[in-house]
Short mmCIF file of N, CA and C in Angstrom, two decimals:
data_model
loop_
_atom_site.label_atom_id
_atom_site.label_comp_id
_atom_site.label_asym_id
_atom_site.label_seq_id
_atom_site.Cartn_x
_atom_site.Cartn_y
_atom_site.Cartn_z
N MET A 30 26.01 -4.55 -9.24
CA MET A 30 25.88 -3.13 -9.50
C MET A 30 25.40 -2.45 -8.22
N LYS A 31 25.75 -1.19 -8.10
CA LYS A 31 25.37 -0.44 -6.91
C LYS A 31 24.07 0.32 -7.19
N LEU A 32 23.15 0.24 -6.24
CA LEU A 32 21.87 0.92 -6.34
C LEU A 32 21.74 1.90 -5.19
N ASP A 33 21.50 3.17 -5.51
CA ASP A 33 21.29 4.21 -4.51
C ASP A 33 19.88 4.76 -4.68
N PHE A 34 19.11 4.77 -3.60
CA PHE A 34 17.76 5.32 -3.63
C PHE A 34 17.36 5.71 -2.23
N ILE A 35 16.20 6.29 -2.10
CA ILE A 35 15.69 6.69 -0.79
C ILE A 35 14.60 5.70 -0.42
N LEU A 36 14.77 5.05 0.72
CA LEU A 36 13.81 4.07 1.20
C LEU A 36 13.19 4.58 2.50
N ASN A 37 11.91 4.84 2.44
CA ASN A 37 11.18 5.34 3.62
C ASN A 37 11.85 6.56 4.24
N GLY A 38 12.31 7.47 3.37
CA GLY A 38 12.88 8.73 3.81
C GLY A 38 14.36 8.71 4.12
N LYS A 39 15.02 7.56 3.96
CA LYS A 39 16.45 7.47 4.26
C LYS A 39 17.22 7.06 3.01
N LYS A 40 18.34 7.73 2.78
CA LYS A 40 19.20 7.34 1.66
C LYS A 40 19.79 5.97 1.96
N VAL A 41 19.69 5.08 0.98
CA VAL A 41 20.24 3.73 1.14
C VAL A 41 21.04 3.38 -0.11
N SER A 42 21.88 2.38 0.07
CA SER A 42 22.70 1.88 -1.02
C SER A 42 22.76 0.36 -0.89
N SER A 43 22.73 -0.30 -2.04
CA SER A 43 22.76 -1.76 -2.01
C SER A 43 23.49 -2.27 -3.24
N ASP A 44 24.23 -3.34 -3.05
CA ASP A 44 24.83 -4.03 -4.19
C ASP A 44 23.82 -5.07 -4.65
N ILE A 45 23.42 -4.95 -5.91
CA ILE A 45 22.39 -5.84 -6.44
C ILE A 45 22.86 -6.48 -7.74
N GLU A 46 22.20 -7.56 -8.09
CA GLU A 46 22.38 -8.16 -9.41
C GLU A 46 21.56 -7.33 -10.39
N ALA A 47 21.95 -7.30 -11.65
CA ALA A 47 21.25 -6.49 -12.64
C ALA A 47 19.79 -6.88 -12.80
N ASP A 48 19.45 -8.14 -12.52
CA ASP A 48 18.07 -8.59 -12.68
C ASP A 48 17.30 -8.67 -11.36
N SER A 49 17.81 -8.05 -10.30
CA SER A 49 17.11 -8.08 -9.00
C SER A 49 15.79 -7.35 -9.10
N MET A 50 14.78 -7.92 -8.47
CA MET A 50 13.47 -7.29 -8.43
C MET A 50 13.38 -6.39 -7.19
N LEU A 51 12.66 -5.31 -7.32
CA LEU A 51 12.50 -4.37 -6.21
C LEU A 51 11.95 -5.06 -4.97
N LEU A 52 11.02 -5.97 -5.14
CA LEU A 52 10.45 -6.72 -4.02
C LEU A 52 11.55 -7.35 -3.17
N ASP A 53 12.49 -8.03 -3.81
CA ASP A 53 13.55 -8.70 -3.08
C ASP A 53 14.50 -7.72 -2.40
N VAL A 54 14.79 -6.62 -3.07
CA VAL A 54 15.71 -5.62 -2.50
C VAL A 54 15.12 -5.00 -1.24
N VAL A 55 13.86 -4.57 -1.28
CA VAL A 55 13.29 -3.92 -0.09
C VAL A 55 13.08 -4.92 1.04
N ARG A 56 12.74 -6.16 0.72
CA ARG A 56 12.62 -7.18 1.77
C ARG A 56 13.99 -7.44 2.41
N ASP A 57 15.03 -7.52 1.58
CA ASP A 57 16.38 -7.72 2.12
C ASP A 57 16.80 -6.56 3.01
N MET A 58 16.20 -5.39 2.81
CA MET A 58 16.51 -4.21 3.63
C MET A 58 15.59 -4.13 4.85
N GLY A 59 14.80 -5.17 5.10
CA GLY A 59 14.00 -5.24 6.31
C GLY A 59 12.56 -4.80 6.17
N CYS A 60 12.11 -4.50 4.99
CA CYS A 60 10.73 -4.07 4.78
C CYS A 60 9.85 -5.29 4.51
N LEU A 61 9.50 -5.96 5.58
CA LEU A 61 8.80 -7.23 5.47
C LEU A 61 7.30 -7.09 5.23
N SER A 62 6.80 -5.87 5.21
CA SER A 62 5.39 -5.67 4.86
C SER A 62 5.17 -5.96 3.37
N VAL A 63 6.22 -5.87 2.59
CA VAL A 63 6.14 -6.12 1.15
C VAL A 63 6.18 -7.63 0.97
N LYS A 64 5.05 -8.18 0.49
CA LYS A 64 4.90 -9.64 0.44
C LYS A 64 4.99 -10.16 -0.99
N ARG A 65 5.44 -11.40 -1.10
CA ARG A 65 5.44 -12.11 -2.37
C ARG A 65 4.19 -12.99 -2.37
N GLY A 66 3.31 -12.72 -3.34
CA GLY A 66 2.10 -13.51 -3.42
C GLY A 66 1.97 -14.26 -4.72
N CYS A 67 2.36 -13.63 -5.83
CA CYS A 67 2.08 -14.25 -7.12
C CYS A 67 3.23 -14.15 -8.11
N ASP A 68 4.08 -13.16 -8.00
CA ASP A 68 5.15 -12.90 -8.97
C ASP A 68 4.63 -12.66 -10.38
N SER A 69 3.37 -12.28 -10.49
CA SER A 69 2.82 -12.02 -11.83
C SER A 69 1.96 -10.76 -11.87
N SER A 70 2.14 -9.89 -10.90
CA SER A 70 1.41 -8.61 -10.85
C SER A 70 -0.09 -8.79 -10.76
N SER A 71 -0.52 -9.81 -10.04
CA SER A 71 -1.95 -10.12 -9.97
C SER A 71 -2.58 -9.94 -8.60
N CYS A 72 -1.78 -9.82 -7.54
CA CYS A 72 -2.38 -9.89 -6.21
C CYS A 72 -2.28 -8.62 -5.38
N GLY A 73 -1.39 -7.70 -5.69
CA GLY A 73 -1.27 -6.45 -4.95
C GLY A 73 -0.51 -6.53 -3.64
N LEU A 74 -0.06 -7.70 -3.24
CA LEU A 74 0.61 -7.86 -1.95
C LEU A 74 1.96 -7.17 -1.88
N CYS A 75 2.56 -6.90 -3.03
CA CYS A 75 3.90 -6.33 -3.06
C CYS A 75 3.89 -4.82 -3.35
N THR A 76 2.74 -4.18 -3.18
CA THR A 76 2.62 -2.76 -3.53
C THR A 76 3.53 -1.88 -2.68
N VAL A 77 4.27 -1.02 -3.36
CA VAL A 77 5.08 0.03 -2.74
C VAL A 77 4.80 1.31 -3.52
N PHE A 78 5.23 2.44 -2.98
CA PHE A 78 5.16 3.69 -3.72
C PHE A 78 6.56 3.99 -4.27
N VAL A 79 6.63 4.34 -5.54
CA VAL A 79 7.86 4.85 -6.13
C VAL A 79 7.54 6.27 -6.55
N ASP A 80 8.23 7.21 -5.92
CA ASP A 80 7.94 8.63 -6.13
C ASP A 80 6.43 8.89 -5.98
N ASP A 81 5.86 8.34 -4.92
CA ASP A 81 4.46 8.52 -4.50
C ASP A 81 3.43 7.87 -5.42
N MET A 82 3.86 7.03 -6.34
CA MET A 82 2.93 6.31 -7.20
C MET A 82 2.96 4.83 -6.83
N PRO A 83 1.79 4.19 -6.67
CA PRO A 83 1.80 2.77 -6.32
C PRO A 83 2.29 1.91 -7.49
N VAL A 84 3.19 0.99 -7.18
CA VAL A 84 3.69 0.04 -8.17
C VAL A 84 3.75 -1.34 -7.53
N LEU A 85 3.71 -2.35 -8.36
CA LEU A 85 3.85 -3.73 -7.91
C LEU A 85 5.32 -4.09 -7.97
N SER A 86 5.95 -4.19 -6.81
CA SER A 86 7.40 -4.36 -6.75
C SER A 86 7.87 -5.71 -7.28
N CYS A 87 6.98 -6.67 -7.44
CA CYS A 87 7.39 -7.96 -8.00
C CYS A 87 7.67 -7.87 -9.49
N SER A 88 7.25 -6.76 -10.10
CA SER A 88 7.46 -6.64 -11.54
C SER A 88 8.27 -5.39 -11.90
N VAL A 89 9.03 -4.87 -10.94
CA VAL A 89 9.90 -3.72 -11.19
C VAL A 89 11.34 -4.15 -10.96
N ILE A 90 12.14 -4.02 -11.99
CA ILE A 90 13.58 -4.28 -11.84
C ILE A 90 14.12 -3.21 -10.89
N ALA A 91 14.83 -3.63 -9.86
CA ALA A 91 15.29 -2.70 -8.82
C ALA A 91 16.09 -1.54 -9.38
N ALA A 92 16.89 -1.77 -10.41
CA ALA A 92 17.72 -0.70 -10.97
C ALA A 92 16.89 0.49 -11.45
N ARG A 93 15.62 0.29 -11.70
CA ARG A 93 14.75 1.38 -12.17
C ARG A 93 14.46 2.41 -11.08
N VAL A 94 14.76 2.10 -9.82
CA VAL A 94 14.49 3.06 -8.75
C VAL A 94 15.74 3.86 -8.37
N GLU A 95 16.79 3.74 -9.14
CA GLU A 95 18.01 4.52 -8.89
C GLU A 95 17.65 5.99 -8.72
N GLY A 96 18.02 6.55 -7.55
CA GLY A 96 17.80 7.96 -7.27
C GLY A 96 16.36 8.33 -6.93
N LYS A 97 15.47 7.36 -6.87
CA LYS A 97 14.06 7.64 -6.60
C LYS A 97 13.72 7.38 -5.14
N CYS A 98 12.52 7.79 -4.77
CA CYS A 98 12.01 7.56 -3.43
C CYS A 98 11.08 6.35 -3.45
N VAL A 99 11.38 5.37 -2.62
CA VAL A 99 10.54 4.18 -2.47
C VAL A 99 9.97 4.19 -1.07
N THR A 100 8.66 4.02 -0.97
CA THR A 100 8.00 4.01 0.33
C THR A 100 7.24 2.70 0.48
N THR A 101 7.48 2.04 1.59
CA THR A 101 6.76 0.82 1.93
C THR A 101 5.82 1.15 3.09
N LEU A 102 5.07 0.18 3.52
CA LEU A 102 4.16 0.40 4.64
C LEU A 102 4.92 0.82 5.90
N GLU A 103 6.15 0.34 6.04
CA GLU A 103 6.96 0.75 7.20
C GLU A 103 7.18 2.26 7.21
N GLY A 104 7.18 2.89 6.05
CA GLY A 104 7.37 4.33 5.96
C GLY A 104 6.09 5.13 6.11
N LEU A 105 4.97 4.45 6.23
CA LEU A 105 3.67 5.12 6.35
C LEU A 105 2.95 4.71 7.64
N GLN A 106 3.71 4.49 8.68
CA GLN A 106 3.13 3.93 9.90
C GLN A 106 1.97 4.73 10.47
N LYS A 107 2.07 6.05 10.51
CA LYS A 107 0.99 6.83 11.12
C LYS A 107 -0.31 6.63 10.34
N GLU A 108 -0.26 6.80 9.03
CA GLU A 108 -1.45 6.60 8.20
C GLU A 108 -1.93 5.15 8.27
N ALA A 109 -0.98 4.23 8.21
CA ALA A 109 -1.32 2.81 8.16
C ALA A 109 -1.99 2.33 9.44
N VAL A 110 -1.47 2.75 10.58
CA VAL A 110 -2.04 2.32 11.86
C VAL A 110 -3.45 2.88 12.00
N GLU A 111 -3.63 4.14 11.68
CA GLU A 111 -4.95 4.76 11.79
C GLU A 111 -5.94 4.07 10.85
N PHE A 112 -5.56 3.89 9.60
CA PHE A 112 -6.45 3.26 8.63
C PHE A 112 -6.68 1.79 8.96
N GLY A 113 -5.62 1.08 9.31
CA GLY A 113 -5.71 -0.35 9.61
C GLY A 113 -6.67 -0.67 10.73
N ALA A 114 -6.81 0.24 11.68
CA ALA A 114 -7.75 0.02 12.79
C ALA A 114 -9.18 -0.07 12.27
N PHE A 115 -9.49 0.68 11.24
CA PHE A 115 -10.85 0.64 10.68
C PHE A 115 -11.09 -0.67 9.93
N ILE A 116 -10.06 -1.20 9.28
CA ILE A 116 -10.17 -2.49 8.60
C ILE A 116 -10.36 -3.58 9.65
N ALA A 117 -9.56 -3.54 10.71
CA ALA A 117 -9.66 -4.54 11.77
C ALA A 117 -11.01 -4.47 12.47
N ASP A 118 -11.53 -3.26 12.67
CA ASP A 118 -12.81 -3.08 13.34
C ASP A 118 -13.95 -3.77 12.58
N GLN A 119 -13.78 -3.92 11.28
CA GLN A 119 -14.81 -4.57 10.46
C GLN A 119 -14.53 -6.06 10.29
N GLY A 120 -13.52 -6.58 10.99
CA GLY A 120 -13.19 -7.99 10.90
C GLY A 120 -12.60 -8.37 9.56
N ALA A 121 -12.04 -7.41 8.84
CA ALA A 121 -11.56 -7.65 7.49
C ALA A 121 -10.08 -8.00 7.43
N GLU A 122 -9.41 -8.13 8.59
CA GLU A 122 -7.99 -8.44 8.53
C GLU A 122 -7.73 -9.93 8.65
N GLN A 123 -8.63 -10.70 9.10
CA GLN A 123 -8.55 -12.14 9.32
C GLN A 123 -7.12 -12.66 9.39
N CYS A 124 -6.55 -13.18 8.31
CA CYS A 124 -5.19 -13.73 8.42
C CYS A 124 -4.14 -12.63 8.38
N GLY A 125 -4.46 -11.47 7.78
CA GLY A 125 -3.55 -10.33 7.75
C GLY A 125 -2.55 -10.33 6.61
N PHE A 126 -2.48 -11.39 5.83
CA PHE A 126 -1.47 -11.47 4.77
C PHE A 126 -1.65 -10.39 3.71
N CYS A 127 -2.88 -10.09 3.35
CA CYS A 127 -3.13 -9.11 2.28
C CYS A 127 -3.15 -7.67 2.80
N ASN A 128 -3.23 -7.48 4.10
CA ASN A 128 -3.41 -6.13 4.64
C ASN A 128 -2.38 -5.11 4.21
N PRO A 129 -1.08 -5.41 4.21
CA PRO A 129 -0.13 -4.38 3.79
C PRO A 129 -0.40 -3.86 2.38
N GLY A 130 -0.61 -4.75 1.43
CA GLY A 130 -0.89 -4.33 0.06
C GLY A 130 -2.20 -3.58 -0.04
N LEU A 131 -3.22 -4.06 0.66
CA LEU A 131 -4.52 -3.40 0.67
C LEU A 131 -4.39 -1.99 1.24
N ILE A 132 -3.70 -1.86 2.33
CA ILE A 132 -3.54 -0.55 2.97
C ILE A 132 -2.75 0.39 2.06
N MET A 133 -1.69 -0.10 1.44
CA MET A 133 -0.91 0.74 0.52
C MET A 133 -1.79 1.23 -0.63
N ASN A 134 -2.58 0.34 -1.21
CA ASN A 134 -3.45 0.72 -2.32
C ASN A 134 -4.57 1.64 -1.88
N ALA A 135 -5.11 1.41 -0.70
CA ALA A 135 -6.17 2.29 -0.20
C ALA A 135 -5.62 3.69 0.07
N ILE A 136 -4.44 3.78 0.66
CA ILE A 136 -3.83 5.09 0.89
C ILE A 136 -3.59 5.81 -0.44
N ALA A 137 -3.09 5.08 -1.43
CA ALA A 137 -2.88 5.68 -2.76
C ALA A 137 -4.20 6.17 -3.33
N MET A 138 -5.25 5.37 -3.21
CA MET A 138 -6.56 5.75 -3.72
C MET A 138 -7.05 7.02 -3.03
N LEU A 139 -6.94 7.06 -1.71
CA LEU A 139 -7.44 8.21 -0.95
C LEU A 139 -6.64 9.48 -1.22
N ARG A 140 -5.38 9.34 -1.55
CA ARG A 140 -4.58 10.51 -1.93
C ARG A 140 -5.03 11.03 -3.29
N GLU A 141 -5.39 10.12 -4.17
CA GLU A 141 -5.83 10.48 -5.51
C GLU A 141 -7.28 10.94 -5.53
N ASN A 142 -8.11 10.30 -4.73
CA ASN A 142 -9.55 10.58 -4.71
C ASN A 142 -10.03 10.51 -3.26
N PRO A 143 -10.03 11.63 -2.55
CA PRO A 143 -10.38 11.60 -1.12
C PRO A 143 -11.86 11.35 -0.83
N ASP A 144 -12.69 11.30 -1.84
CA ASP A 144 -14.12 11.06 -1.61
C ASP A 144 -14.67 10.08 -2.66
N PRO A 145 -14.14 8.84 -2.67
CA PRO A 145 -14.58 7.88 -3.70
C PRO A 145 -15.95 7.30 -3.41
N THR A 146 -16.63 6.90 -4.47
CA THR A 146 -17.89 6.16 -4.34
C THR A 146 -17.55 4.71 -4.04
N ASP A 147 -18.57 3.93 -3.66
CA ASP A 147 -18.35 2.50 -3.42
C ASP A 147 -17.78 1.83 -4.67
N GLU A 148 -18.31 2.18 -5.82
CA GLU A 148 -17.84 1.59 -7.07
C GLU A 148 -16.38 1.95 -7.34
N GLU A 149 -16.00 3.19 -7.06
CA GLU A 149 -14.61 3.61 -7.27
C GLU A 149 -13.67 2.87 -6.31
N ILE A 150 -14.11 2.68 -5.07
CA ILE A 150 -13.30 1.95 -4.11
C ILE A 150 -13.07 0.53 -4.60
N LEU A 151 -14.16 -0.14 -4.96
CA LEU A 151 -14.04 -1.53 -5.41
C LEU A 151 -13.22 -1.63 -6.69
N SER A 152 -13.37 -0.69 -7.58
CA SER A 152 -12.59 -0.69 -8.83
C SER A 152 -11.11 -0.50 -8.54
N TYR A 153 -10.79 0.43 -7.65
CA TYR A 153 -9.39 0.73 -7.35
C TYR A 153 -8.70 -0.44 -6.68
N LEU A 154 -9.45 -1.18 -5.87
CA LEU A 154 -8.86 -2.27 -5.11
C LEU A 154 -9.01 -3.64 -5.79
N THR A 155 -9.46 -3.64 -7.03
CA THR A 155 -9.69 -4.89 -7.75
C THR A 155 -8.47 -5.79 -7.76
N GLY A 156 -7.29 -5.24 -7.88
CA GLY A 156 -6.07 -6.04 -7.98
C GLY A 156 -5.54 -6.58 -6.68
N ASN A 157 -6.26 -6.42 -5.57
CA ASN A 157 -5.79 -6.91 -4.28
C ASN A 157 -6.42 -8.25 -3.95
N LEU A 158 -5.59 -9.25 -3.84
CA LEU A 158 -6.06 -10.59 -3.55
C LEU A 158 -6.28 -10.75 -2.05
N CYS A 159 -7.46 -11.22 -1.69
CA CYS A 159 -7.76 -11.58 -0.30
C CYS A 159 -8.56 -12.87 -0.36
N ARG A 160 -8.02 -13.91 0.22
CA ARG A 160 -8.69 -15.20 0.17
C ARG A 160 -9.58 -15.44 1.39
N CYS A 161 -9.50 -14.58 2.40
CA CYS A 161 -10.27 -14.81 3.62
C CYS A 161 -11.64 -14.16 3.61
N SER A 162 -11.77 -13.03 2.94
CA SER A 162 -13.01 -12.27 3.06
C SER A 162 -13.63 -12.05 1.69
N GLY A 163 -14.83 -11.56 1.71
CA GLY A 163 -15.51 -11.24 0.46
C GLY A 163 -15.39 -9.78 0.11
N TYR A 164 -14.42 -9.09 0.69
CA TYR A 164 -14.12 -7.68 0.42
C TYR A 164 -15.14 -6.72 1.00
N GLU A 165 -16.25 -7.23 1.50
CA GLU A 165 -17.24 -6.33 2.09
C GLU A 165 -16.71 -5.67 3.35
N GLY A 166 -15.96 -6.42 4.15
CA GLY A 166 -15.37 -5.84 5.36
C GLY A 166 -14.38 -4.73 5.03
N GLN A 167 -13.58 -4.94 4.01
CA GLN A 167 -12.64 -3.90 3.60
C GLN A 167 -13.40 -2.66 3.11
N LEU A 168 -14.45 -2.87 2.34
CA LEU A 168 -15.26 -1.75 1.86
C LEU A 168 -15.87 -0.99 3.03
N ARG A 169 -16.44 -1.71 3.99
CA ARG A 169 -17.00 -1.06 5.19
C ARG A 169 -15.93 -0.31 5.96
N GLY A 170 -14.74 -0.91 6.09
CA GLY A 170 -13.65 -0.27 6.82
C GLY A 170 -13.20 1.01 6.14
N ILE A 171 -13.09 0.98 4.81
CA ILE A 171 -12.70 2.18 4.07
C ILE A 171 -13.75 3.26 4.22
N LYS A 172 -15.01 2.89 4.11
CA LYS A 172 -16.09 3.87 4.26
C LYS A 172 -16.11 4.46 5.67
N SER A 173 -15.90 3.64 6.67
CA SER A 173 -15.84 4.14 8.06
C SER A 173 -14.68 5.09 8.24
N TYR A 174 -13.55 4.75 7.64
CA TYR A 174 -12.37 5.61 7.71
C TYR A 174 -12.64 6.96 7.04
N LEU A 175 -13.30 6.93 5.89
CA LEU A 175 -13.64 8.18 5.19
C LEU A 175 -14.54 9.06 6.04
N GLU A 176 -15.52 8.46 6.69
CA GLU A 176 -16.41 9.24 7.57
C GLU A 176 -15.63 9.82 8.75
N PHE A 177 -14.74 9.03 9.32
CA PHE A 177 -13.90 9.50 10.41
C PHE A 177 -13.06 10.70 9.98
N LYS A 178 -12.46 10.61 8.77
CA LYS A 178 -11.64 11.72 8.27
C LYS A 178 -12.46 12.98 8.04
N LYS A 179 -13.70 12.82 7.55
CA LYS A 179 -14.57 13.97 7.34
C LYS A 179 -14.89 14.65 8.66
N VAL A 180 -15.23 13.86 9.65
CA VAL A 180 -15.55 14.42 10.97
C VAL A 180 -14.33 15.06 11.58
N LYS A 181 -13.20 14.40 11.49
CA LYS A 181 -11.95 14.92 12.05
C LYS A 181 -11.56 16.24 11.39
N LYS A 182 -11.75 16.32 10.09
CA LYS A 182 -11.37 17.52 9.33
C LYS A 182 -12.29 18.69 9.60
N GLY A 183 -13.60 18.43 9.58
CA GLY A 183 -14.54 19.54 9.63
C GLY A 183 -15.41 19.61 10.86
N GLY A 184 -15.28 18.65 11.73
CA GLY A 184 -16.09 18.70 12.93
C GLY A 184 -17.45 18.04 12.77
N ASN A 185 -17.83 17.72 11.51
CA ASN A 185 -19.08 16.99 11.31
C ASN A 185 -18.96 16.19 10.02
N ALA A 186 -19.88 15.29 9.81
CA ALA A 186 -19.83 14.40 8.65
C ALA A 186 -20.09 15.12 7.34
N ASP A 187 -20.65 16.32 7.39
CA ASP A 187 -20.95 17.07 6.17
C ASP A 187 -19.80 17.98 5.74
N ALA A 188 -18.73 18.01 6.49
CA ALA A 188 -17.61 18.92 6.19
C ALA A 188 -16.84 18.46 4.99
#
């Protein structure tokens, strides 16, 4: 079957099997930031945005994105590079396997709640599997990024 959708801002078309998963389709199209970790919607490594909402692409039949906008980390490079530097600065990227999913989920969280509490951050990122760290580095990185954004926006941390 033919699938037409927008991938990272570009109209694309692909011939797929009726049971193809979105994860496989976007990886076949070169979006290698989308990782296979569990195939059971448990790890967050395959997170993409469908019409600006985060979804786990390992559990979405590709045909469901017909005519929709799909965004992977490759489509969010400016935000991802800026945010990722704060995660790396805290030593939270270690092996890097979980970073794309973590960054996608953190960006989604910050779009939904630009001033989350520590508890809200940890709750939002609960579904992201990271075997290298205890998540404290990611929490510190997100908090540092939030402070940076406040200063950048208003000229001081109280803005």
